[in-house]
PDB file of C-alpha atoms in Angstrom:
ATOM      1  CA  MET A   1      20.214 -65.901  -7.621  1.00  0.00           C
ATOM      2  CA  ALA A   2      20.716 -69.470  -6.461  1.00  0.00           C
ATOM      3  CA  LEU A   3      17.317 -69.254  -5.028  1.00  0.00           C
ATOM      4  CA  LEU A   4      15.795 -68.033  -8.541  1.00  0.00           C
ATOM      5  CA  ARG A   5      17.641 -70.680 -10.375  1.00  0.00           C
ATOM      6  CA  ARG A   6      16.262 -73.371  -7.961  1.00  0.00           C
ATOM      7  CA  LYS A   7      12.908 -72.009  -8.514  1.00  0.00           C
ATOM      8  CA  ARG A   8      13.219 -71.988 -12.201  1.00  0.00           C
ATOM      9  CA  ASP A   9      14.576 -75.730 -12.315  1.00  0.00           C
ATOM     10  CA  ASP A  10      11.600 -76.690 -10.114  1.00  0.00           C
ATOM     11  CA  GLN A  11       9.115 -75.268 -12.662  1.00  0.00           C
ATOM     12  CA  HIS A  12      10.949 -76.802 -15.640  1.00  0.00           C
ATOM     13  CA  PRO A  13      12.530 -80.002 -14.602  1.00  0.00           C
ATOM     14  CA  GLU A  14      13.549 -80.633 -18.307  1.00  0.00           C
ATOM     15  CA  ALA A  15      15.386 -77.341 -18.656  1.00  0.00           C
ATOM     16  CA  VAL A  16      19.176 -77.967 -18.168  1.00  0.00           C
ATOM     17  CA  PRO A  17      20.869 -74.450 -17.874  1.00  0.00           C
ATOM     18  CA  ALA A  18      23.905 -74.048 -19.898  1.00  0.00           C
ATOM     19  CA  PRO A  19      27.030 -74.116 -17.939  1.00  0.00           C
ATOM     20  CA  ASN A  20      27.933 -70.717 -16.451  1.00  0.00           C
ATOM     21  CA  SER A  21      24.865 -68.997 -17.793  1.00  0.00           C
ATOM     22  CA  ILE A  22      22.967 -66.608 -15.656  1.00  0.00           C
ATOM     23  CA  PRO A  23      19.379 -65.618 -15.709  1.00  0.00           C
ATOM     24  CA  MET A  24      18.597 -62.906 -18.268  1.00  0.00           C
ATOM     25  CA  CYS A  25      17.336 -60.431 -15.625  1.00  0.00           C
ATOM     26  CA  ASP A  26      20.624 -60.423 -13.944  1.00  0.00           C
ATOM     27  CA  ALA A  27      22.655 -59.621 -17.093  1.00  0.00           C
ATOM     28  CA  ALA A  28      24.024 -56.078 -16.975  1.00  0.00           C
ATOM     29  CA  PRO A  29      25.171 -54.047 -19.900  1.00  0.00           C
ATOM     30  CA  ARG A  30      28.748 -53.792 -20.699  1.00  0.00           C
ATOM     31  CA  GLN A  31      29.626 -56.957 -18.674  1.00  0.00           C
ATOM     32  CA  ARG A  32      30.805 -60.038 -20.290  1.00  0.00           C
ATOM     33  CA  VAL A  33      27.928 -62.630 -19.574  1.00  0.00           C
ATOM     34  CA  CYS A  34      26.619 -66.017 -20.967  1.00  0.00           C
ATOM     35  CA  VAL A  35      22.777 -66.312 -21.017  1.00  0.00           C
ATOM     36  CA  ALA A  36      20.727 -69.257 -22.349  1.00  0.00           C
ATOM     37  CA  GLY A  37      17.169 -69.590 -23.497  1.00  0.00           C
ATOM     38  CA  LYS A  38      14.755 -70.268 -26.495  1.00  0.00           C
ATOM     39  CA  VAL A  39      14.946 -68.669 -29.793  1.00  0.00           C
ATOM     40  CA  VAL A  40      11.555 -66.703 -29.877  1.00  0.00           C
ATOM     41  CA  ARG A  41      11.992 -64.455 -32.765  1.00  0.00           C
ATOM     42  CA  MET A  42      14.277 -64.268 -36.046  1.00  0.00           C
ATOM     43  CA  THR A  43      14.647 -61.348 -38.111  1.00  0.00           C
ATOM     44  CA  ALA A  44      17.050 -61.214 -41.102  1.00  0.00           C
ATOM     45  CA  ARG A  45      17.382 -57.378 -41.408  1.00  0.00           C
ATOM     46  CA  PRO A  46      19.080 -55.091 -43.501  1.00  0.00           C
ATOM     47  CA  THR A  47      21.545 -52.893 -41.801  1.00  0.00           C
ATOM     48  CA  SER A  48      22.450 -49.819 -44.022  1.00  0.00           C
ATOM     49  CA  GLY A  49      21.846 -52.109 -46.901  1.00  0.00           C
ATOM     50  CA  GLN A  50      23.777 -54.932 -45.693  1.00  0.00           C
ATOM     51  CA  PRO A  51      22.615 -58.224 -44.157  1.00  0.00           C
ATOM     52  CA  ALA A  52      22.327 -58.754 -40.295  1.00  0.00           C
ATOM     53  CA  LEU A  53      20.488 -61.536 -38.471  1.00  0.00           C
ATOM     54  CA  ALA A  54      18.717 -60.652 -35.371  1.00  0.00           C
ATOM     55  CA  VAL A  55      17.580 -63.324 -33.032  1.00  0.00           C
ATOM     56  CA  SER A  56      15.637 -62.781 -29.775  1.00  0.00           C
ATOM     57  CA  ILE A  57      16.315 -65.306 -26.986  1.00  0.00           C
ATOM     58  CA  SER A  58      14.177 -65.733 -23.903  1.00  0.00           C
ATOM     59  CA  ASP A  59      14.462 -67.482 -20.585  1.00  0.00           C
ATOM     60  CA  ASP A  60      11.880 -67.296 -17.852  1.00  0.00           C
ATOM     61  CA  THR A  61      13.254 -64.012 -16.418  1.00  0.00           C
ATOM     62  CA  GLY A  62      13.577 -61.995 -19.868  1.00  0.00           C
ATOM     63  CA  THR A  63      14.483 -61.410 -23.325  1.00  0.00           C
ATOM     64  CA  VAL A  64      17.590 -60.502 -25.105  1.00  0.00           C
ATOM     65  CA  THR A  65      18.721 -59.993 -28.658  1.00  0.00           C
ATOM     66  CA  ALA A  66      21.638 -61.039 -30.589  1.00  0.00           C
ATOM     67  CA  VAL A  67      22.708 -59.624 -33.647  1.00  0.00           C
ATOM     68  CA  TRP A  68      25.142 -61.290 -36.068  1.00  0.00           C
ATOM     69  CA  THR A  69      26.338 -58.859 -38.895  1.00  0.00           C
ATOM     70  CA  GLY A  70      26.980 -59.772 -42.475  1.00  0.00           C
ATOM     71  CA  ARG A  71      24.571 -62.862 -42.672  1.00  0.00           C
ATOM     72  CA  ARG A  72      20.961 -63.830 -43.058  1.00  0.00           C
ATOM     73  CA  GLU A  73      21.035 -67.236 -41.348  1.00  0.00           C
ATOM     74  CA  ILE A  74      23.071 -69.468 -39.117  1.00  0.00           C
ATOM     75  CA  GLY A  75      22.895 -73.204 -39.313  1.00  0.00           C
ATOM     76  CA  GLY A  76      21.318 -74.667 -36.321  1.00  0.00           C
ATOM     77  CA  ILE A  77      19.770 -71.554 -35.059  1.00  0.00           C
ATOM     78  CA  THR A  78      16.013 -72.009 -35.753  1.00  0.00           C
ATOM     79  CA  LEU A  79      12.823 -70.895 -33.970  1.00  0.00           C
ATOM     80  CA  GLY A  80      12.256 -72.799 -30.706  1.00  0.00           C
ATOM     81  CA  ARG A  81      16.063 -73.934 -30.485  1.00  0.00           C
ATOM     82  CA  ARG A  82      17.773 -73.605 -27.196  1.00  0.00           C
ATOM     83  CA  ILE A  83      20.964 -71.622 -27.354  1.00  0.00           C
ATOM     84  CA  ALA A  84      23.682 -70.115 -25.189  1.00  0.00           C
ATOM     85  CA  ILE A  85      25.239 -66.877 -26.183  1.00  0.00           C
ATOM     86  CA  SER A  86      28.263 -65.160 -24.635  1.00  0.00           C
ATOM     87  CA  GLY A  87      29.409 -61.673 -25.243  1.00  0.00           C
ATOM     88  CA  VAL A  88      29.161 -58.073 -23.933  1.00  0.00           C
ATOM     89  CA  PRO A  89      25.753 -56.539 -24.438  1.00  0.00           C
ATOM     90  CA  VAL A  90      24.735 -52.942 -24.885  1.00  0.00           C
ATOM     91  CA  LYS A  91      21.311 -51.612 -23.606  1.00  0.00           C
ATOM     92  CA  ARG A  92      19.044 -50.813 -26.642  1.00  0.00           C
ATOM     93  CA  GLY A  93      15.550 -49.358 -25.636  1.00  0.00           C
ATOM     94  CA  ASP A  94      14.412 -51.682 -22.759  1.00  0.00           C
ATOM     95  CA  HIS A  95      16.373 -54.819 -23.765  1.00  0.00           C
ATOM     96  CA  LEU A  96      19.999 -55.999 -24.029  1.00  0.00           C
ATOM     97  CA  GLU A  97      21.547 -56.426 -27.526  1.00  0.00           C
ATOM     98  CA  PHE A  98      24.803 -58.528 -28.132  1.00  0.00           C
ATOM     99  CA  THR A  99      26.779 -57.952 -31.288  1.00  0.00           C
ATOM    100  CA  ASN A 100      28.257 -61.021 -32.829  1.00  0.00           C
ATOM    101  CA  PRO A 101      28.304 -62.854 -29.618  1.00  0.00           C
ATOM    102  CA  ASP A 102      29.847 -66.551 -29.279  1.00  0.00           C
ATOM    103  CA  TYR A 103      27.017 -69.256 -29.385  1.00  0.00           C
ATOM    104  CA  THR A 104      26.518 -72.705 -28.573  1.00  0.00           C
ATOM    105  CA  LEU A 105      23.609 -74.844 -29.667  1.00  0.00           C
ATOM    106  CA  LEU A 106      22.006 -76.513 -26.662  1.00  0.00           C
ATOM    107  CA  PRO A 107      20.268 -80.094 -26.752  1.00  0.00           C
ATOM    108  CA  ARG A 108      16.673 -79.635 -27.221  1.00  0.00           C
TER     109      ARG A 108
ATOM    110  CA  MET B   1      33.780 -38.806 -19.933  1.00  0.00           C
ATOM    111  CA  ASN B   2      36.326 -41.353 -20.724  1.00  0.00           C
ATOM    112  CA  VAL B   3      37.720 -41.148 -24.339  1.00  0.00           C
ATOM    113  CA  ILE B   4      40.029 -43.409 -25.977  1.00  0.00           C
ATOM    114  CA  ILE B   5      41.777 -42.135 -29.206  1.00  0.00           C
ATOM    115  CA  ALA B   6      43.319 -44.591 -31.439  1.00  0.00           C
ATOM    116  CA  GLY B   7      46.063 -43.106 -33.625  1.00  0.00           C
ATOM    117  CA  ALA B   8      48.274 -40.217 -32.307  1.00  0.00           C
ATOM    118  CA  GLY B   9      48.770 -38.459 -35.519  1.00  0.00           C
ATOM    119  CA  SER B  10      48.057 -34.742 -35.802  1.00  0.00           C
ATOM    120  CA  VAL B  11      44.347 -35.417 -35.760  1.00  0.00           C
ATOM    121  CA  GLY B  12      44.532 -37.613 -32.735  1.00  0.00           C
ATOM    122  CA  ARG B  13      46.755 -35.266 -30.702  1.00  0.00           C
ATOM    123  CA  TYR B  14      44.777 -32.556 -31.579  1.00  0.00           C
ATOM    124  CA  MET B  15      41.539 -34.000 -30.396  1.00  0.00           C
ATOM    125  CA  ALA B  16      43.180 -35.516 -27.219  1.00  0.00           C
ATOM    126  CA  GLY B  17      44.299 -31.817 -26.432  1.00  0.00           C
ATOM    127  CA  GLN B  18      40.966 -30.347 -26.996  1.00  0.00           C
ATOM    128  CA  LEU B  19      39.120 -33.006 -25.064  1.00  0.00           C
ATOM    129  CA  GLN B  20      41.377 -32.927 -22.136  1.00  0.00           C
ATOM    130  CA  ASP B  21      41.077 -29.209 -22.000  1.00  0.00           C
ATOM    131  CA  SER B  22      37.348 -29.478 -21.869  1.00  0.00           C
ATOM    132  CA  GLY B  23      37.569 -31.849 -18.699  1.00  0.00           C
ATOM    133  CA  HIS B  24      37.639 -35.277 -20.333  1.00  0.00           C
ATOM    134  CA  ASN B  25      39.656 -38.248 -19.273  1.00  0.00           C
ATOM    135  CA  VAL B  26      41.603 -38.961 -22.562  1.00  0.00           C
ATOM    136  CA  THR B  27      43.924 -42.033 -23.441  1.00  0.00           C
ATOM    137  CA  LEU B  28      45.902 -41.871 -26.709  1.00  0.00           C
ATOM    138  CA  ILE B  29      47.122 -45.076 -28.324  1.00  0.00           C
ATOM    139  CA  ASP B  30      49.683 -45.452 -30.909  1.00  0.00           C
ATOM    140  CA  ASN B  31      51.955 -48.202 -32.073  1.00  0.00           C
ATOM    141  CA  ASP B  32      54.952 -45.877 -32.834  1.00  0.00           C
ATOM    142  CA  THR B  33      57.498 -45.996 -30.198  1.00  0.00           C
ATOM    143  CA  ALA B  34      58.999 -42.622 -31.161  1.00  0.00           C
ATOM    144  CA  VAL B  35      55.627 -40.965 -31.177  1.00  0.00           C
ATOM    145  CA  VAL B  36      54.667 -42.343 -27.844  1.00  0.00           C
ATOM    146  CA  THR B  37      58.150 -41.690 -26.027  1.00  0.00           C
ATOM    147  CA  GLN B  38      58.139 -38.114 -27.350  1.00  0.00           C
ATOM    148  CA  GLY B  39      54.448 -37.472 -26.179  1.00  0.00           C
ATOM    149  CA  ARG B  40      55.321 -38.865 -22.791  1.00  0.00           C
ATOM    150  CA  ALA B  41      58.552 -36.877 -22.612  1.00  0.00           C
ATOM    151  CA  THR B  42      57.122 -33.399 -23.663  1.00  0.00           C
ATOM    152  CA  ARG B  43      53.827 -34.117 -21.786  1.00  0.00           C
ATOM    153  CA  THR B  44      51.943 -32.864 -24.859  1.00  0.00           C
ATOM    154  CA  PRO B  45      49.017 -32.824 -24.938  1.00  0.00           C
ATOM    155  CA  VAL B  46      48.807 -31.915 -21.383  1.00  0.00           C
ATOM    156  CA  GLY B  47      47.190 -34.622 -19.047  1.00  0.00           C
ATOM    157  CA  VAL B  48      46.708 -37.317 -21.775  1.00  0.00           C
ATOM    158  CA  THR B  49      47.480 -40.723 -20.769  1.00  0.00           C
ATOM    159  CA  TRP B  50      49.684 -42.519 -23.581  1.00  0.00           C
ATOM    160  CA  CYS B  51      49.687 -45.962 -24.376  1.00  0.00           C
ATOM    161  CA  LEU B  52      52.119 -47.698 -26.687  1.00  0.00           C
ATOM    162  CA  GLY B  53      50.522 -50.535 -28.502  1.00  0.00           C
ATOM    163  CA  ASP B  54      48.317 -51.783 -31.301  1.00  0.00           C
ATOM    164  CA  ALA B  55      44.645 -50.680 -30.966  1.00  0.00           C
ATOM    165  CA  CYS B  56      43.661 -53.392 -33.086  1.00  0.00           C
ATOM    166  CA  GLU B  57      44.430 -55.864 -30.444  1.00  0.00           C
ATOM    167  CA  VAL B  58      41.842 -56.854 -27.772  1.00  0.00           C
ATOM    168  CA  ALA B  59      44.431 -56.995 -25.116  1.00  0.00           C
ATOM    169  CA  THR B  60      45.362 -53.263 -25.877  1.00  0.00           C
ATOM    170  CA  LEU B  61      41.953 -52.023 -25.591  1.00  0.00           C
ATOM    171  CA  THR B  62      41.461 -54.139 -22.436  1.00  0.00           C
ATOM    172  CA  GLY B  63      44.535 -52.476 -20.921  1.00  0.00           C
ATOM    173  CA  VAL B  64      43.420 -48.879 -21.588  1.00  0.00           C
ATOM    174  CA  GLY B  65      39.963 -49.695 -19.928  1.00  0.00           C
ATOM    175  CA  ALA B  66      37.714 -49.923 -23.080  1.00  0.00           C
ATOM    176  CA  ALA B  67      35.064 -51.684 -21.084  1.00  0.00           C
ATOM    177  CA  GLN B  68      34.562 -48.360 -19.109  1.00  0.00           C
ATOM    178  CA  ALA B  69      35.088 -45.929 -22.092  1.00  0.00           C
ATOM    179  CA  ASP B  70      32.371 -43.628 -23.022  1.00  0.00           C
ATOM    180  CA  VAL B  71      33.674 -42.926 -26.544  1.00  0.00           C
ATOM    181  CA  VAL B  72      36.170 -44.461 -28.735  1.00  0.00           C
ATOM    182  CA  ALA B  73      37.615 -42.488 -31.742  1.00  0.00           C
ATOM    183  CA  ALA B  74      39.359 -44.305 -34.419  1.00  0.00           C
ATOM    184  CA  VAL B  75      41.368 -41.761 -36.167  1.00  0.00           C
ATOM    185  CA  THR B  76      44.572 -43.407 -37.543  1.00  0.00           C
ATOM    186  CA  GLY B  77      45.351 -42.648 -41.141  1.00  0.00           C
ATOM    187  CA  ASP B  78      44.545 -46.257 -42.162  1.00  0.00           C
ATOM    188  CA  ASP B  79      40.986 -47.140 -42.909  1.00  0.00           C
ATOM    189  CA  GLU B  80      41.386 -50.981 -42.180  1.00  0.00           C
ATOM    190  CA  ASP B  81      42.585 -50.262 -38.853  1.00  0.00           C
ATOM    191  CA  ASN B  82      39.957 -47.674 -37.935  1.00  0.00           C
ATOM    192  CA  LEU B  83      37.363 -50.318 -38.915  1.00  0.00           C
ATOM    193  CA  VAL B  84      38.929 -53.169 -36.752  1.00  0.00           C
ATOM    194  CA  VAL B  85      39.369 -50.856 -33.776  1.00  0.00           C
ATOM    195  CA  SER B  86      35.390 -49.632 -34.314  1.00  0.00           C
ATOM    196  CA  LEU B  87      34.289 -53.307 -34.525  1.00  0.00           C
ATOM    197  CA  LEU B  88      36.271 -54.562 -31.437  1.00  0.00           C
ATOM    198  CA  SER B  89      35.061 -51.526 -29.415  1.00  0.00           C
ATOM    199  CA  LYS B  90      31.511 -52.271 -30.215  1.00  0.00           C
ATOM    200  CA  GLN B  91      31.744 -56.057 -30.272  1.00  0.00           C
ATOM    201  CA  GLU B  92      33.907 -56.704 -27.285  1.00  0.00           C
ATOM    202  CA  PHE B  93      33.383 -53.673 -25.033  1.00  0.00           C
ATOM    203  CA  ALA B  94      29.934 -52.412 -26.105  1.00  0.00           C
ATOM    204  CA  VAL B  95      31.314 -48.766 -26.095  1.00  0.00           C
ATOM    205  CA  PRO B  96      28.255 -46.582 -26.430  1.00  0.00           C
ATOM    206  CA  ARG B  97      29.631 -44.209 -28.982  1.00  0.00           C
ATOM    207  CA  VAL B  98      32.281 -45.209 -31.577  1.00  0.00           C
ATOM    208  CA  VAL B  99      33.639 -42.489 -33.966  1.00  0.00           C
ATOM    209  CA  ALA B 100      35.733 -43.291 -36.829  1.00  0.00           C
ATOM    210  CA  ARG B 101      37.654 -41.312 -39.341  1.00  0.00           C
ATOM    211  CA  VAL B 102      37.450 -42.087 -43.127  1.00  0.00           C
ATOM    212  CA  ASN B 103      40.504 -41.508 -45.024  1.00  0.00           C
ATOM    213  CA  ASN B 104      39.672 -42.595 -48.486  1.00  0.00           C
ATOM    214  CA  PRO B 105      36.081 -41.402 -49.263  1.00  0.00           C
ATOM    215  CA  LYS B 106      35.709 -44.748 -51.365  1.00  0.00           C
ATOM    216  CA  ASN B 107      35.674 -46.745 -48.044  1.00  0.00           C
ATOM    217  CA  GLU B 108      32.853 -44.555 -46.565  1.00  0.00           C
ATOM    218  CA  TRP B 109      30.250 -47.088 -47.359  1.00  0.00           C
ATOM    219  CA  MET B 110      31.665 -49.475 -44.933  1.00  0.00           C
ATOM    220  CA  PHE B 111      31.670 -47.135 -41.857  1.00  0.00           C
ATOM    221  CA  ASN B 112      28.367 -48.028 -40.532  1.00  0.00           C
ATOM    222  CA  ASP B 113      26.839 -50.060 -37.702  1.00  0.00           C
ATOM    223  CA  MET B 114      28.017 -53.429 -39.601  1.00  0.00           C
ATOM    224  CA  TRP B 115      31.354 -52.488 -38.380  1.00  0.00           C
ATOM    225  CA  GLY B 116      30.363 -51.083 -34.985  1.00  0.00           C
ATOM    226  CA  VAL B 117      30.776 -47.408 -36.249  1.00  0.00           C
ATOM    227  CA  ASP B 118      28.091 -44.809 -34.826  1.00  0.00           C
ATOM    228  CA  VAL B 119      29.441 -41.639 -36.432  1.00  0.00           C
ATOM    229  CA  SER B 120      31.868 -41.533 -39.453  1.00  0.00           C
ATOM    230  CA  VAL B 121      33.788 -38.403 -40.497  1.00  0.00           C
ATOM    231  CA  SER B 122      35.370 -38.234 -43.828  1.00  0.00           C
ATOM    232  CA  THR B 123      37.395 -35.176 -44.281  1.00  0.00           C
ATOM    233  CA  PRO B 124      37.383 -35.053 -48.098  1.00  0.00           C
ATOM    234  CA  HIS B 125      33.509 -35.372 -48.004  1.00  0.00           C
ATOM    235  CA  LEU B 126      33.250 -32.721 -45.265  1.00  0.00           C
ATOM    236  CA  LEU B 127      35.630 -30.472 -47.480  1.00  0.00           C
ATOM    237  CA  THR B 128      33.561 -30.920 -50.607  1.00  0.00           C
ATOM    238  CA  GLY B 129      30.590 -29.824 -48.735  1.00  0.00           C
ATOM    239  CA  LEU B 130      32.119 -26.734 -47.268  1.00  0.00           C
ATOM    240  CA  VAL B 131      33.464 -25.825 -50.769  1.00  0.00           C
ATOM    241  CA  GLU B 132      30.246 -26.229 -52.318  1.00  0.00           C
ATOM    242  CA  GLU B 133      28.705 -24.150 -49.583  1.00  0.00           C
ATOM    243  CA  ALA B 134      31.056 -21.541 -50.283  1.00  0.00           C
ATOM    244  CA  VAL B 135      30.292 -21.317 -53.841  1.00  0.00           C
ATOM    245  CA  THR B 136      26.869 -21.976 -54.154  1.00  0.00           C
ATOM    246  CA  VAL B 137      24.023 -19.520 -53.483  1.00  0.00           C
ATOM    247  CA  GLY B 138      20.475 -20.697 -54.060  1.00  0.00           C
ATOM    248  CA  SER B 139      21.133 -24.477 -54.128  1.00  0.00           C
ATOM    249  CA  PHE B 140      20.744 -27.293 -51.586  1.00  0.00           C
ATOM    250  CA  VAL B 141      24.133 -28.312 -50.243  1.00  0.00           C
ATOM    251  CA  ARG B 142      24.419 -31.564 -47.927  1.00  0.00           C
ATOM    252  CA  LEU B 143      26.775 -30.624 -45.091  1.00  0.00           C
ATOM    253  CA  LEU B 144      26.657 -33.747 -42.844  1.00  0.00           C
ATOM    254  CA  SER B 145      25.143 -37.255 -42.650  1.00  0.00           C
ATOM    255  CA  LEU B 146      24.124 -38.590 -39.308  1.00  0.00           C
ATOM    256  CA  GLU B 147      23.013 -42.235 -38.354  1.00  0.00           C
ATOM    257  CA  GLY B 148      24.444 -43.680 -41.542  1.00  0.00           C
ATOM    258  CA  GLY B 149      22.636 -41.199 -43.784  1.00  0.00           C
ATOM    259  CA  LYS B 150      19.132 -41.461 -42.131  1.00  0.00           C
ATOM    260  CA  ALA B 151      19.419 -37.962 -41.219  1.00  0.00           C
ATOM    261  CA  ARG B 152      21.264 -35.165 -43.244  1.00  0.00           C
ATOM    262  CA  LEU B 153      22.138 -31.552 -42.370  1.00  0.00           C
ATOM    263  CA  ALA B 154      21.708 -29.252 -45.332  1.00  0.00           C
ATOM    264  CA  GLU B 155      22.267 -25.784 -46.025  1.00  0.00           C
ATOM    265  CA  VAL B 156      20.492 -23.336 -48.552  1.00  0.00           C
ATOM    266  CA  THR B 157      21.426 -19.826 -49.056  1.00  0.00           C
ATOM    267  CA  LEU B 158      18.158 -18.051 -50.121  1.00  0.00           C
ATOM    268  CA  ALA B 159      18.802 -16.481 -53.681  1.00  0.00           C
ATOM    269  CA  THR B 160      16.717 -13.819 -55.335  1.00  0.00           C
ATOM    270  CA  GLY B 161      13.402 -15.609 -56.496  1.00  0.00           C
ATOM    271  CA  SER B 162      13.317 -18.200 -53.733  1.00  0.00           C
ATOM    272  CA  PRO B 163       9.820 -18.876 -52.863  1.00  0.00           C
ATOM    273  CA  ALA B 164      10.871 -18.769 -49.225  1.00  0.00           C
ATOM    274  CA  ILE B 165      11.766 -15.233 -48.958  1.00  0.00           C
ATOM    275  CA  SER B 166       9.547 -13.000 -46.983  1.00  0.00           C
ATOM    276  CA  LYS B 167       7.641 -15.957 -45.615  1.00  0.00           C
ATOM    277  CA  GLU B 168       7.443 -17.182 -41.935  1.00  0.00           C
ATOM    278  CA  LEU B 169       8.786 -20.550 -41.256  1.00  0.00           C
ATOM    279  CA  THR B 170       5.293 -22.072 -40.411  1.00  0.00           C
ATOM    280  CA  ASP B 171       4.183 -21.028 -43.856  1.00  0.00           C
ATOM    281  CA  LEU B 172       6.792 -22.666 -45.912  1.00  0.00           C
ATOM    282  CA  GLY B 173       4.969 -26.020 -45.872  1.00  0.00           C
ATOM    283  CA  LEU B 174       8.197 -27.966 -44.779  1.00  0.00           C
ATOM    284  CA  PRO B 175       7.528 -31.810 -44.616  1.00  0.00           C
ATOM    285  CA  ARG B 176       7.106 -33.168 -41.042  1.00  0.00           C
ATOM    286  CA  GLU B 177      10.552 -34.996 -41.371  1.00  0.00           C
ATOM    287  CA  SER B 178      12.367 -32.117 -41.559  1.00  0.00           C
ATOM    288  CA  THR B 179      13.095 -29.072 -39.386  1.00  0.00           C
ATOM    289  CA  VAL B 180      14.936 -25.814 -39.576  1.00  0.00           C
ATOM    290  CA  VAL B 181      17.655 -25.767 -37.079  1.00  0.00           C
ATOM    291  CA  ALA B 182      19.381 -22.434 -37.571  1.00  0.00           C
ATOM    292  CA  VAL B 183      19.202 -19.347 -39.663  1.00  0.00           C
ATOM    293  CA  LEU B 184      22.493 -17.457 -40.428  1.00  0.00           C
ATOM    294  CA  ARG B 185      21.940 -13.967 -41.237  1.00  0.00           C
ATOM    295  CA  ASP B 186      24.630 -11.162 -41.394  1.00  0.00           C
ATOM    296  CA  GLY B 187      27.023 -13.131 -39.164  1.00  0.00           C
ATOM    297  CA  HIS B 188      24.527 -13.961 -36.607  1.00  0.00           C
ATOM    298  CA  VAL B 189      22.800 -16.993 -35.577  1.00  0.00           C
ATOM    299  CA  VAL B 190      19.042 -16.576 -35.504  1.00  0.00           C
ATOM    300  CA  VAL B 191      17.194 -19.255 -33.494  1.00  0.00           C
ATOM    301  CA  PRO B 192      14.385 -20.229 -35.580  1.00  0.00           C
ATOM    302  CA  ARG B 193      10.861 -19.886 -34.406  1.00  0.00           C
ATOM    303  CA  GLY B 194       7.470 -20.492 -36.410  1.00  0.00           C
ATOM    304  CA  ASP B 195       7.349 -16.832 -36.972  1.00  0.00           C
ATOM    305  CA  THR B 196      10.842 -16.187 -38.071  1.00  0.00           C
ATOM    306  CA  LEU B 197      10.688 -14.390 -41.336  1.00  0.00           C
ATOM    307  CA  LEU B 198      13.246 -15.374 -43.976  1.00  0.00           C
ATOM    308  CA  HIS B 199      15.279 -12.769 -46.016  1.00  0.00           C
ATOM    309  CA  GLU B 200      17.125 -12.942 -49.154  1.00  0.00           C
ATOM    310  CA  GLY B 201      20.775 -14.095 -48.370  1.00  0.00           C
ATOM    311  CA  ASP B 202      19.744 -16.060 -45.373  1.00  0.00           C
ATOM    312  CA  GLU B 203      21.664 -19.315 -44.701  1.00  0.00           C
ATOM    313  CA  VAL B 204      19.042 -21.769 -43.741  1.00  0.00           C
ATOM    314  CA  LEU B 205      20.336 -24.867 -42.009  1.00  0.00           C
ATOM    315  CA  VAL B 206      17.707 -27.756 -42.188  1.00  0.00           C
ATOM    316  CA  LEU B 207      17.874 -31.256 -40.673  1.00  0.00           C
ATOM    317  CA  VAL B 208      16.285 -33.805 -43.019  1.00  0.00           C
ATOM    318  CA  THR B 209      15.353 -37.356 -42.301  1.00  0.00           C
ATOM    319  CA  GLY B 210      13.692 -39.689 -44.766  1.00  0.00           C
ATOM    320  CA  GLY B 211      13.266 -39.089 -48.481  1.00  0.00           C
ATOM    321  CA  VAL B 212      11.760 -35.502 -48.134  1.00  0.00           C
ATOM    322  CA  GLU B 213      14.945 -33.770 -49.344  1.00  0.00           C
ATOM    323  CA  ASP B 214      13.114 -33.019 -52.688  1.00  0.00           C
ATOM    324  CA  ASP B 215      10.218 -31.328 -50.887  1.00  0.00           C
ATOM    325  CA  VAL B 216      12.425 -29.282 -48.785  1.00  0.00           C
ATOM    326  CA  ARG B 217      14.466 -28.120 -51.750  1.00  0.00           C
ATOM    327  CA  ARG B 218      11.153 -27.123 -53.477  1.00  0.00           C
ATOM    328  CA  ALA B 219      10.080 -25.088 -50.495  1.00  0.00           C
ATOM    329  CA  LEU B 220      13.540 -23.329 -50.164  1.00  0.00           C
ATOM    330  CA  VAL B 221      15.018 -23.272 -53.512  1.00  0.00           C
ATOM    331  CA  GLY B 222      11.971 -23.224 -55.849  1.00  0.00           C
TER     332      GLY B 222
END
């Protein structure tokens, strides 16, 4: 993992990893993890008629989705923004999904 | 499977006993000291692990191993508590299957994935369905909603004059979004095949998804 991190930093010297975050490919379902990446997709979706904001976040190793229930937008979270999220993901299809994770906006 | 049940009332205790008997590993949580003490002392239900605590607290759920649980069932007599337990189980422990009991049918609309509930069970609603089923012949009765209403199990008892009588299942013209899952005839369960012939008095159980209920009704009731 350390090797991988070093390699990633070599490729993107400007990308400062968030403290304690791990590469997305190392995140396992049902473990509390922190991952960081760029917002690549945002969907305000009605979940059974009530709002939910689904945000896909990618780093160089994978993509995860965060779903915040009861809202359609979160101030500061925009396409292209780097954020770190921490929570316990579930496996949904071929990717991991976090429900209402803690989030931190990272410097651009 | 590891099953955690919040609420050791008659529902919770009965479920715990049944599940433990079928070989699952069951933990019962209740915040009533008397209930837990008595359960531990009398060892009923047999084999169940008891936990005295508030299931609405993350610490309690952590203590009983919610992070490894396969199922959490929130079956207290209080809808607010059941919702909190469901949300915590999903959000903090990513429990694959969360089942919640609806006490007041007016609250049923909240028991969905917003609150972490995978399956909700509403006793009054279930009873209404069963009563309707007992008294109505020839009409379309909804028995159970799955996936927040996206799929429904419905029942039709074929009355005289139903367009489905003496037809094979394939000839009914049921929409693709529906399927006949069982036919009950003279106390037997007939496993449906394409060439199953329907008779008057058959109870037909249909799984319906999407908005094709009217088409199914037309094919079976007329």
